Short mmCIF file of C-alpha atoms in Angstrom, two decimals:
data_model
loop_
_atom_site.label_atom_id
_atom_site.label_comp_id
_atom_site.label_asym_id
_atom_site.label_seq_id
_atom_site.Cartn_x
_atom_site.Cartn_y
_atom_site.Cartn_z
CA UNK P 214 112.50 -88.98 102.98
CA UNK P 215 112.28 -90.72 106.34
CA UNK P 216 108.94 -92.02 107.43
CA UNK P 217 107.05 -93.32 110.42
CA UNK P 218 104.64 -96.21 110.55
CA UNK P 219 101.04 -95.44 111.56
CA UNK P 220 98.10 -97.74 111.98
CA UNK P 221 94.39 -97.20 111.43
CA UNK P 222 91.45 -99.59 111.20
CA UNK P 223 92.57 -100.70 107.73
CA UNK P 224 96.06 -101.59 108.89
CA UNK P 225 99.54 -100.04 108.73
CA UNK P 226 100.74 -97.25 106.44
CA UNK P 227 103.93 -95.19 105.98
CA UNK P 228 103.61 -91.47 106.78
CA UNK P 229 106.44 -88.90 106.23
CA UNK P 230 108.28 -88.65 109.56
CA UNK P 231 107.81 -84.90 110.03
CA UNK P 232 104.20 -84.73 108.82
CA UNK P 233 101.55 -83.44 111.21
CA UNK P 234 98.96 -85.47 109.31
CA UNK P 235 98.37 -89.16 109.96
CA UNK P 236 97.19 -92.44 108.48
CA UNK P 237 93.83 -91.37 107.07
CA UNK P 238 95.27 -88.29 105.40
CA UNK P 239 98.06 -90.41 103.96
CA UNK P 240 95.51 -92.80 102.44
CA UNK P 241 93.70 -89.85 100.87
CA UNK P 242 96.94 -88.55 99.34
CA UNK P 243 97.34 -91.94 97.67
CA UNK P 244 93.64 -92.40 96.78
CA UNK P 245 92.91 -88.94 95.34
CA UNK P 246 95.69 -87.64 93.08
CA UNK P 247 92.96 -85.81 91.13
CA UNK P 248 93.35 -82.06 90.65
CA UNK P 249 96.41 -80.87 92.54
CA UNK P 250 94.25 -78.17 94.15
CA UNK P 251 94.17 -77.88 97.91
CA UNK P 252 91.59 -76.43 100.27
CA UNK P 253 91.09 -72.66 100.36
CA UNK P 254 92.59 -71.09 103.51
CA UNK P 255 89.13 -69.78 104.47
CA UNK P 256 87.85 -73.37 104.50
CA UNK P 257 90.80 -74.55 106.62
CA UNK P 258 90.17 -71.70 109.08
CA UNK P 259 86.45 -72.56 109.17
CA UNK P 260 87.13 -76.17 110.08
CA UNK P 261 89.71 -75.21 112.69
CA UNK P 262 87.31 -72.73 114.30
CA UNK P 263 84.71 -75.49 114.52
CA UNK P 264 87.29 -77.69 116.28
CA UNK P 265 88.18 -74.83 118.62
CA UNK P 266 84.53 -74.14 119.48
CA UNK P 267 83.89 -77.88 119.92
CA UNK P 268 86.81 -78.23 122.35
CA UNK P 269 85.46 -75.33 124.41
CA UNK P 270 81.90 -76.71 124.36
CA UNK P 271 83.06 -80.22 125.27
CA UNK P 272 85.12 -78.75 128.09
CA UNK P 273 82.07 -76.90 129.42
CA UNK P 274 80.06 -80.12 129.22
CA UNK P 275 82.71 -81.81 131.37
CA UNK P 276 83.55 -84.30 128.63
CA UNK P 277 87.03 -83.01 127.68
CA UNK P 278 89.62 -82.44 130.42
CA UNK P 279 91.45 -79.11 130.77
CA UNK P 280 94.83 -80.44 129.68
CA UNK P 281 93.61 -81.87 126.37
CA UNK P 282 91.27 -78.95 125.77
CA UNK P 283 94.04 -76.38 126.23
CA UNK P 284 96.39 -78.33 123.96
CA UNK P 285 93.74 -78.51 121.21
CA UNK P 286 92.99 -74.78 121.59
CA UNK P 287 96.71 -73.97 121.31
CA UNK P 288 97.06 -76.11 118.18
CA UNK P 289 93.99 -74.39 116.66
CA UNK P 290 95.41 -70.97 117.47
CA UNK P 291 98.67 -71.79 115.69
CA UNK P 292 96.79 -72.69 112.50
CA UNK P 293 94.56 -69.63 112.80
CA UNK P 294 97.75 -67.54 113.09
CA UNK P 295 98.83 -68.97 109.72
CA UNK P 296 101.12 -71.80 110.84
CA UNK P 297 101.06 -75.39 109.47
CA UNK P 298 99.02 -74.38 106.42
CA UNK P 299 101.16 -76.70 104.28
CA UNK P 300 99.92 -79.66 106.32
CA UNK P 301 96.43 -79.58 104.77
CA UNK P 302 97.26 -81.74 101.80
CA UNK P 303 94.12 -83.59 100.74
CA UNK P 304 93.09 -82.93 97.13
CA UNK P 305 89.98 -80.76 96.83
CA UNK P 306 88.33 -83.48 94.75
CA UNK P 307 87.79 -86.40 97.10
CA UNK P 308 85.01 -88.54 98.49
CA UNK P 309 81.41 -87.41 98.93
CA UNK P 310 81.11 -85.70 102.27
CA UNK P 311 84.73 -84.62 102.65
CA UNK P 312 85.80 -87.25 105.20
CA UNK P 313 89.43 -87.16 104.16
CA UNK P 314 89.87 -83.42 104.52
CA UNK P 315 88.01 -83.53 107.83
CA UNK P 316 90.37 -86.23 109.10
CA UNK P 317 93.32 -84.20 107.78
CA UNK P 318 92.18 -81.41 110.13
CA UNK P 319 91.64 -83.80 113.05
CA UNK P 320 95.04 -85.43 112.57
CA UNK P 321 97.03 -82.21 112.20
CA UNK P 322 95.42 -80.71 115.32
CA UNK P 323 95.84 -83.95 117.31
CA UNK P 324 99.50 -84.37 116.38
CA UNK P 325 100.29 -80.73 117.14
CA UNK P 326 98.39 -80.92 120.45
CA UNK P 327 100.38 -84.06 121.30
CA UNK P 328 103.64 -82.30 120.57
CA UNK P 329 102.61 -79.41 122.83
CA UNK P 330 101.98 -81.94 125.60
CA UNK P 331 105.40 -83.53 125.04
CA UNK P 332 104.22 -86.47 122.95
CA UNK P 333 105.60 -87.80 119.65
CA UNK P 334 104.09 -87.57 116.18
CA UNK P 335 101.70 -90.37 115.28
CA UNK P 336 101.49 -91.69 118.85
CA UNK P 337 98.28 -89.90 119.86
CA UNK P 338 99.23 -90.78 123.44
CA UNK P 339 97.67 -87.59 124.84
CA UNK P 340 95.24 -86.37 122.19
CA UNK P 341 93.45 -88.61 119.70
CA UNK P 342 92.09 -87.21 116.41
CA UNK P 343 88.78 -89.09 116.65
CA UNK P 344 88.18 -89.29 120.39
CA UNK P 345 89.22 -85.75 121.37
CA UNK P 346 89.56 -83.35 118.42
CA UNK P 347 86.46 -84.81 116.78
CA UNK P 348 84.47 -85.31 119.99
CA UNK P 349 80.68 -84.86 119.45
CA UNK P 350 81.18 -84.28 115.72
CA UNK P 351 80.91 -86.07 112.40
CA UNK P 352 81.98 -85.22 108.87
CA UNK P 353 78.27 -85.01 108.09
CA UNK P 354 77.66 -82.06 110.37
CA UNK P 355 81.09 -80.39 110.32
CA UNK P 356 81.63 -80.26 106.55
CA UNK P 357 78.36 -78.45 105.65
CA UNK P 358 78.98 -76.17 108.66
CA UNK P 359 82.55 -75.37 107.56
CA UNK P 360 81.31 -74.71 104.01
CA UNK P 361 78.86 -72.12 105.39
CA UNK P 362 81.52 -70.47 107.55
CA UNK P 363 84.08 -70.27 104.74
CA UNK P 364 81.55 -68.65 102.45
CA UNK P 365 80.43 -66.24 105.18
CA UNK P 366 84.05 -65.09 105.44
CA UNK P 367 84.70 -64.87 101.70
CA UNK P 368 81.40 -63.24 100.72
CA UNK P 369 81.71 -60.66 103.50
CA UNK P 370 84.75 -59.24 101.69
CA UNK P 371 82.97 -59.60 98.37
CA UNK P 372 80.00 -57.55 99.60
CA UNK P 373 82.32 -54.82 100.86
CA UNK P 374 84.10 -54.72 97.48
CA UNK P 375 80.75 -54.47 95.69
CA UNK P 376 79.70 -51.59 97.97
CA UNK P 377 82.98 -49.79 97.30
CA UNK P 378 82.61 -50.31 93.56
CA UNK P 379 79.05 -48.95 93.68
CA UNK P 380 80.28 -45.88 95.60
CA UNK P 381 83.04 -45.27 93.05
CA UNK P 382 80.55 -45.47 90.18
CA UNK P 383 78.06 -43.23 92.01
CA UNK P 384 80.81 -40.63 92.39
CA UNK P 385 81.25 -40.60 88.60
CA UNK P 386 77.47 -40.36 88.23
CA UNK P 387 77.28 -37.16 90.24
CA UNK P 388 80.33 -35.71 88.47
CA UNK P 389 78.65 -36.15 85.08
CA UNK P 390 75.07 -35.53 86.22
CA UNK P 391 74.40 -32.97 83.44
CA UNK P 392 76.63 -34.30 80.67
CA UNK P 393 74.16 -35.25 78.00
CA UNK P 394 74.70 -37.60 75.06
CA UNK P 395 72.57 -39.58 72.67
CA UNK P 396 71.17 -42.67 74.31
CA UNK P 397 71.48 -46.01 72.60
CA UNK P 398 69.04 -48.83 72.10
CA UNK P 399 70.03 -51.82 69.98
CA UNK P 400 73.36 -49.99 69.58
CA UNK P 401 71.57 -47.25 67.62
CA UNK P 402 70.98 -43.59 68.39
CA UNK P 403 68.11 -43.00 70.79
CA UNK P 404 66.70 -40.18 72.90
CA UNK P 405 69.13 -38.22 75.07
CA UNK P 406 70.42 -39.43 78.41
CA UNK P 407 73.08 -38.06 80.74
CA UNK P 408 76.20 -40.00 81.64
CA UNK P 409 75.13 -39.44 85.25
CA UNK P 410 71.89 -41.31 84.60
CA UNK P 411 73.65 -44.17 82.85
CA UNK P 412 76.27 -44.46 85.59
CA UNK P 413 73.62 -44.26 88.33
CA UNK P 414 72.04 -47.33 86.73
CA UNK P 415 75.33 -49.19 86.99
CA UNK P 416 75.77 -48.18 90.64
CA UNK P 417 72.26 -49.36 91.49
CA UNK P 418 72.82 -52.68 89.74
CA UNK P 419 75.94 -53.29 91.82
CA UNK P 420 74.06 -52.34 95.01
CA UNK P 421 71.32 -54.77 93.97
CA UNK P 422 73.88 -57.52 93.46
CA UNK P 423 75.29 -56.89 96.95
CA UNK P 424 71.79 -56.91 98.45
CA UNK P 425 70.99 -60.27 96.83
CA UNK P 426 74.24 -61.71 98.14
CA UNK P 427 73.50 -60.44 101.64
CA UNK P 428 70.09 -62.10 101.56
CA UNK P 429 71.75 -65.37 100.55
CA UNK P 430 74.40 -64.96 103.26
CA UNK P 431 71.73 -64.75 105.94
CA UNK P 432 70.72 -68.32 105.19
CA UNK P 433 74.33 -69.49 105.65
CA UNK P 434 74.10 -68.47 109.31
CA UNK P 435 71.89 -71.47 110.19
CA UNK P 436 74.29 -74.27 111.13
CA UNK P 437 73.74 -78.01 111.37
CA UNK P 438 76.63 -78.50 113.79
CA UNK P 439 75.67 -80.82 116.65
CA UNK P 440 73.61 -83.10 114.43
CA UNK P 441 76.59 -85.50 114.31
CA UNK P 442 76.39 -88.35 111.78
CA UNK P 443 72.65 -88.52 111.04
CA UNK P 444 71.22 -85.25 112.35
CA UNK P 445 69.97 -86.82 115.59
CA UNK P 446 72.83 -85.44 117.68
CA UNK P 447 73.91 -88.86 119.00
CA UNK P 448 77.11 -88.58 121.10
CA UNK P 449 76.82 -84.80 121.50
CA UNK P 450 75.90 -83.04 124.73
CA UNK P 451 72.37 -81.50 124.40
CA UNK P 452 73.83 -78.00 124.81
CA UNK P 453 76.72 -78.64 122.44
CA UNK P 454 75.27 -77.06 119.31
CA UNK P 455 74.07 -73.94 121.09
CA UNK P 456 77.47 -73.45 122.74
CA UNK P 457 79.39 -73.99 119.51
CA UNK P 458 77.17 -71.51 117.66
CA UNK P 459 77.67 -68.84 120.34
CA UNK P 460 81.44 -69.04 119.85
CA UNK P 461 81.25 -69.07 116.06
CA UNK P 462 78.83 -66.13 116.06
CA UNK P 463 81.33 -64.14 118.11
CA UNK P 464 84.37 -65.07 116.02
CA UNK P 465 82.69 -64.45 112.66
CA UNK P 466 80.65 -61.43 113.75
CA UNK P 467 77.57 -62.96 112.13
CA UNK P 468 74.11 -63.90 113.53
CA UNK P 469 75.04 -67.59 113.54
CA UNK P 470 72.59 -69.97 115.25
CA UNK P 471 71.67 -73.66 115.27
CA UNK P 472 69.48 -74.64 112.32
CA UNK P 473 65.80 -75.18 113.07
CA UNK P 474 66.00 -78.66 111.55
CA UNK P 475 69.34 -80.46 111.70
CA UNK P 476 68.29 -83.03 109.10
CA UNK P 477 67.56 -80.36 106.54
CA UNK P 478 70.84 -78.58 107.32
CA UNK P 479 72.66 -81.84 106.61
CA UNK P 480 70.67 -82.97 103.57
CA UNK P 481 70.22 -79.81 101.59
CA UNK P 482 72.69 -77.99 99.37
CA UNK P 483 70.09 -75.27 98.65
CA UNK P 484 71.89 -72.56 100.68
CA UNK P 485 74.99 -73.14 98.54
CA UNK P 486 73.00 -73.03 95.33
CA UNK P 487 71.51 -69.74 96.51
CA UNK P 488 74.85 -68.12 97.36
CA UNK P 489 76.30 -69.46 94.08
CA UNK P 490 73.36 -67.89 92.27
CA UNK P 491 73.98 -64.59 94.08
CA UNK P 492 77.61 -64.63 93.01
CA UNK P 493 76.71 -65.55 89.44
CA UNK P 494 74.16 -62.74 89.28
CA UNK P 495 76.75 -60.29 90.58
CA UNK P 496 79.28 -61.54 88.02
CA UNK P 497 76.75 -61.10 85.21
CA UNK P 498 76.05 -57.50 86.30
CA UNK P 499 79.77 -56.74 86.47
CA UNK P 500 80.38 -58.35 83.09
CA UNK P 501 77.49 -56.47 81.49
CA UNK P 502 78.72 -53.13 82.85
CA UNK P 503 82.21 -53.93 81.56
CA UNK P 504 80.76 -54.53 78.12
CA UNK P 505 79.04 -51.13 78.26
CA UNK P 506 82.38 -49.55 79.16
CA UNK P 507 83.94 -51.40 76.25
CA UNK P 508 81.44 -49.81 73.88
CA UNK P 509 81.86 -46.35 75.41
CA UNK P 510 85.63 -46.43 74.96
CA UNK P 511 85.58 -48.16 71.58
CA UNK P 512 87.23 -46.50 68.66
CA UNK P 513 89.30 -44.36 68.49
CA UNK P 514 87.93 -43.37 65.08
CA UNK P 515 86.59 -46.47 63.36
CA UNK P 516 83.68 -48.66 64.31
CA UNK P 517 80.71 -46.32 64.17
CA UNK P 518 78.23 -46.16 61.34
CA UNK P 519 80.38 -48.01 58.84
CA UNK P 520 77.67 -50.33 57.54
CA UNK P 521 74.04 -49.85 56.63
CA UNK P 522 71.27 -52.34 57.37
CA UNK P 523 68.04 -52.43 55.41
CA UNK P 524 65.03 -51.25 57.38
CA UNK P 525 62.99 -54.24 58.49
CA UNK P 526 60.80 -52.50 61.03
CA UNK P 527 60.62 -49.07 62.65
CA UNK P 528 61.06 -48.54 66.38
CA UNK P 529 58.12 -48.10 68.75
CA UNK P 530 59.07 -44.86 70.54
CA UNK P 531 57.41 -41.71 69.28
CA UNK N 31 79.97 -83.86 95.78
CA UNK N 32 80.25 -81.47 98.73
CA UNK N 33 84.00 -80.85 98.39
CA UNK N 34 83.42 -79.98 94.73
CA UNK N 35 80.54 -77.62 95.56
CA UNK N 36 82.66 -75.95 98.20
CA UNK N 37 85.67 -75.56 95.95
CA UNK N 38 83.53 -74.00 93.20
CA UNK N 39 81.90 -71.53 95.61
CA UNK N 40 85.16 -70.55 97.35
CA UNK N 41 86.84 -70.12 93.97
CA UNK N 42 83.96 -67.98 92.65
CA UNK N 43 83.98 -65.76 95.74
CA UNK N 44 87.74 -65.31 95.55
CA UNK N 45 88.01 -64.40 91.87
CA UNK N 46 84.89 -62.23 91.91
CA UNK N 47 86.18 -60.27 94.93
CA UNK N 48 89.51 -59.67 93.21
CA UNK N 49 87.93 -58.86 89.85
CA UNK N 50 85.56 -56.31 91.42
CA UNK N 51 88.45 -54.63 93.23
CA UNK N 52 90.62 -54.51 90.11
CA UNK N 53 87.71 -53.14 88.04
CA UNK N 54 87.31 -50.28 90.53
CA UNK N 55 91.02 -49.53 90.89
CA UNK N 56 92.09 -49.87 87.26
CA UNK N 57 89.02 -48.82 85.30
CA UNK N 58 86.31 -46.97 87.24
CA UNK N 59 88.73 -44.77 89.19
CA UNK N 60 90.19 -43.40 85.96
CA UNK N 61 87.01 -43.30 83.91
CA UNK N 62 86.52 -39.88 82.34
CA UNK N 63 83.89 -38.67 79.96
CA UNK N 64 85.06 -36.73 76.89
CA UNK N 65 82.51 -33.95 77.26
CA UNK N 66 83.43 -32.28 73.97
CA UNK N 67 82.91 -35.52 72.11
CA UNK N 68 79.61 -36.06 73.90
CA UNK N 69 78.39 -32.64 72.78
CA UNK N 70 79.60 -33.27 69.24
CA UNK N 71 77.71 -36.58 69.07
CA UNK N 72 74.64 -34.97 70.59
CA UNK N 73 74.67 -32.23 67.97
CA UNK N 74 75.24 -34.67 65.15
CA UNK N 75 72.74 -37.29 66.23
CA UNK N 76 69.24 -37.00 64.81
CA UNK N 77 68.03 -39.19 67.65
CA UNK N 78 66.18 -36.53 69.57
CA UNK N 79 64.62 -34.81 66.60
CA UNK N 80 61.54 -36.87 65.96
CA UNK N 81 60.62 -36.99 69.62
CA UNK N 82 61.33 -33.30 70.11
CA UNK N 83 59.79 -31.92 66.95
CA UNK N 84 56.73 -34.15 66.57
CA UNK N 85 54.56 -32.20 69.04
CA UNK N 86 55.25 -29.03 67.05
CA UNK N 87 55.27 -30.04 63.38
CA UNK N 88 53.89 -33.60 63.38
CA UNK N 89 55.66 -36.93 63.12
CA UNK N 90 55.82 -37.08 59.31
CA UNK N 91 57.46 -33.70 58.87
CA UNK N 92 59.86 -34.31 61.76
CA UNK N 93 60.90 -37.68 60.31
CA UNK N 94 61.47 -36.08 56.89
CA UNK N 95 63.83 -33.50 58.45
CA UNK N 96 65.76 -36.26 60.21
CA UNK N 97 66.14 -38.20 56.96
CA UNK N 98 67.33 -35.06 55.23
CA UNK N 99 69.88 -34.32 57.98
CA UNK N 100 71.22 -37.85 57.77
CA UNK N 101 71.38 -37.82 54.00
CA UNK N 102 73.21 -34.49 53.92
CA UNK N 103 75.31 -35.39 56.98
CA UNK N 104 74.44 -32.07 58.57
CA UNK N 105 73.36 -31.29 62.16
CA UNK N 106 69.61 -31.48 62.48
CA UNK N 107 69.53 -28.02 64.01
CA UNK N 108 70.86 -26.50 60.77
CA UNK N 109 68.44 -28.40 58.57
CA UNK N 110 65.48 -27.49 60.77
CA UNK N 111 66.57 -23.88 60.90
CA UNK N 112 66.75 -23.71 57.10
CA UNK N 113 63.29 -25.25 56.89
CA UNK N 114 62.03 -22.32 58.97
CA UNK N 115 59.65 -24.44 60.98
CA UNK N 116 59.83 -22.06 63.95
CA UNK N 117 61.86 -19.09 65.20
CA UNK N 118 65.51 -19.99 65.84
CA UNK N 119 65.20 -19.18 69.55
CA UNK N 120 62.30 -21.61 69.94
CA UNK N 121 64.08 -24.24 67.87
CA UNK N 122 67.13 -24.04 70.12
CA UNK N 123 64.93 -24.55 73.17
CA UNK N 124 62.97 -27.41 71.62
CA UNK N 125 66.13 -29.22 70.59
CA UNK N 126 67.97 -28.71 73.91
CA UNK N 127 68.66 -32.31 74.94
CA UNK N 128 69.14 -31.85 78.68
CA UNK N 129 65.47 -31.16 79.60
CA UNK N 130 64.57 -34.31 77.66
CA UNK N 131 66.56 -36.42 80.10
CA UNK N 132 64.21 -35.40 82.90
CA UNK N 133 61.33 -37.39 81.46
CA UNK N 134 57.74 -36.28 81.22
CA UNK N 135 56.05 -34.55 78.26
CA UNK N 136 58.11 -31.71 76.76
CA UNK N 137 56.58 -28.30 75.97
#
């Protein structure tokens, strides 16, 4: 495979000749052969949308000229249309804040923007990954922002699927509203219940799971973008974060806004713990309902009342 | 740390979304209740007897009828009918399970 020679602050390195990534990505390929897993497409799209919004905001601030801005926007649009997805090659398991993946995004967009302006790969003669694609940004504000955006996208679909599941179960509940059977507690016969009642409980549990997820999603809408490296916003135009959030809010269709405190947005992983908890709770509900279904369909003839346990204590219901 | 957190969350969201869809399409959509079997189990189960009969004949007598039905593997209705604890018409009403699913205190 032919290669080209690129240079970064650590020195020279060989990069595959046709690659849209550059020196820093190449170092990460060599430093992190860990899992073989690559970034989820939703995370790639999130990062690229941040870059697109940043280019627009920097253009409006008069810091990025039209020619470079348009080239970056065009490169972003190609990725958002599904092109160059094989160029995001950094292993999911890499250093702390995600610098390498972030630079992978900056390098791919810079190289593609260069090509669109007639430049060669790895030359960065027109568009530079750090100076232009990454203008007014840092890994420390973009990565937590991209994580929020990716999860907003993925959990939106999840919430819709949960709603649809709840509707499907509710339909069964009304169909069997008056079909009575013995209830069960501790897997033993109990007072009567209708299938409709049992199913309505399942439907409500799924709706509850979706509601908890939606509450957790709301917190993901507060973005730390514009805080740059330390949360102070050094090197970003004062209006940068507001402008970026306006674009992202429009593209994601979510009430996205700048976080009240940029330091907190950068420091804390609590919003991700909360959404993870929401997903785990939903998974537990789904799993529990599946186990109920497993019992209902168990058989066909064996399995019931085949052993006798000695009475240790009576039940409480009278 | 953050790339790992992100991978875990994106992975969870992806597999949960797909699992929920597959559960609906492959299981819930085709879920049907065997109503005959439900009625059969309802008739055979002594579960409602104590609760239903206690207000009329007392807990001890109701529990004895349930034990007898289980021991003889006969529907509780038949055992209670033979015991002549009340007119058959009243017994049928008292042991009707559907009203019991509405909660409250039964007549």
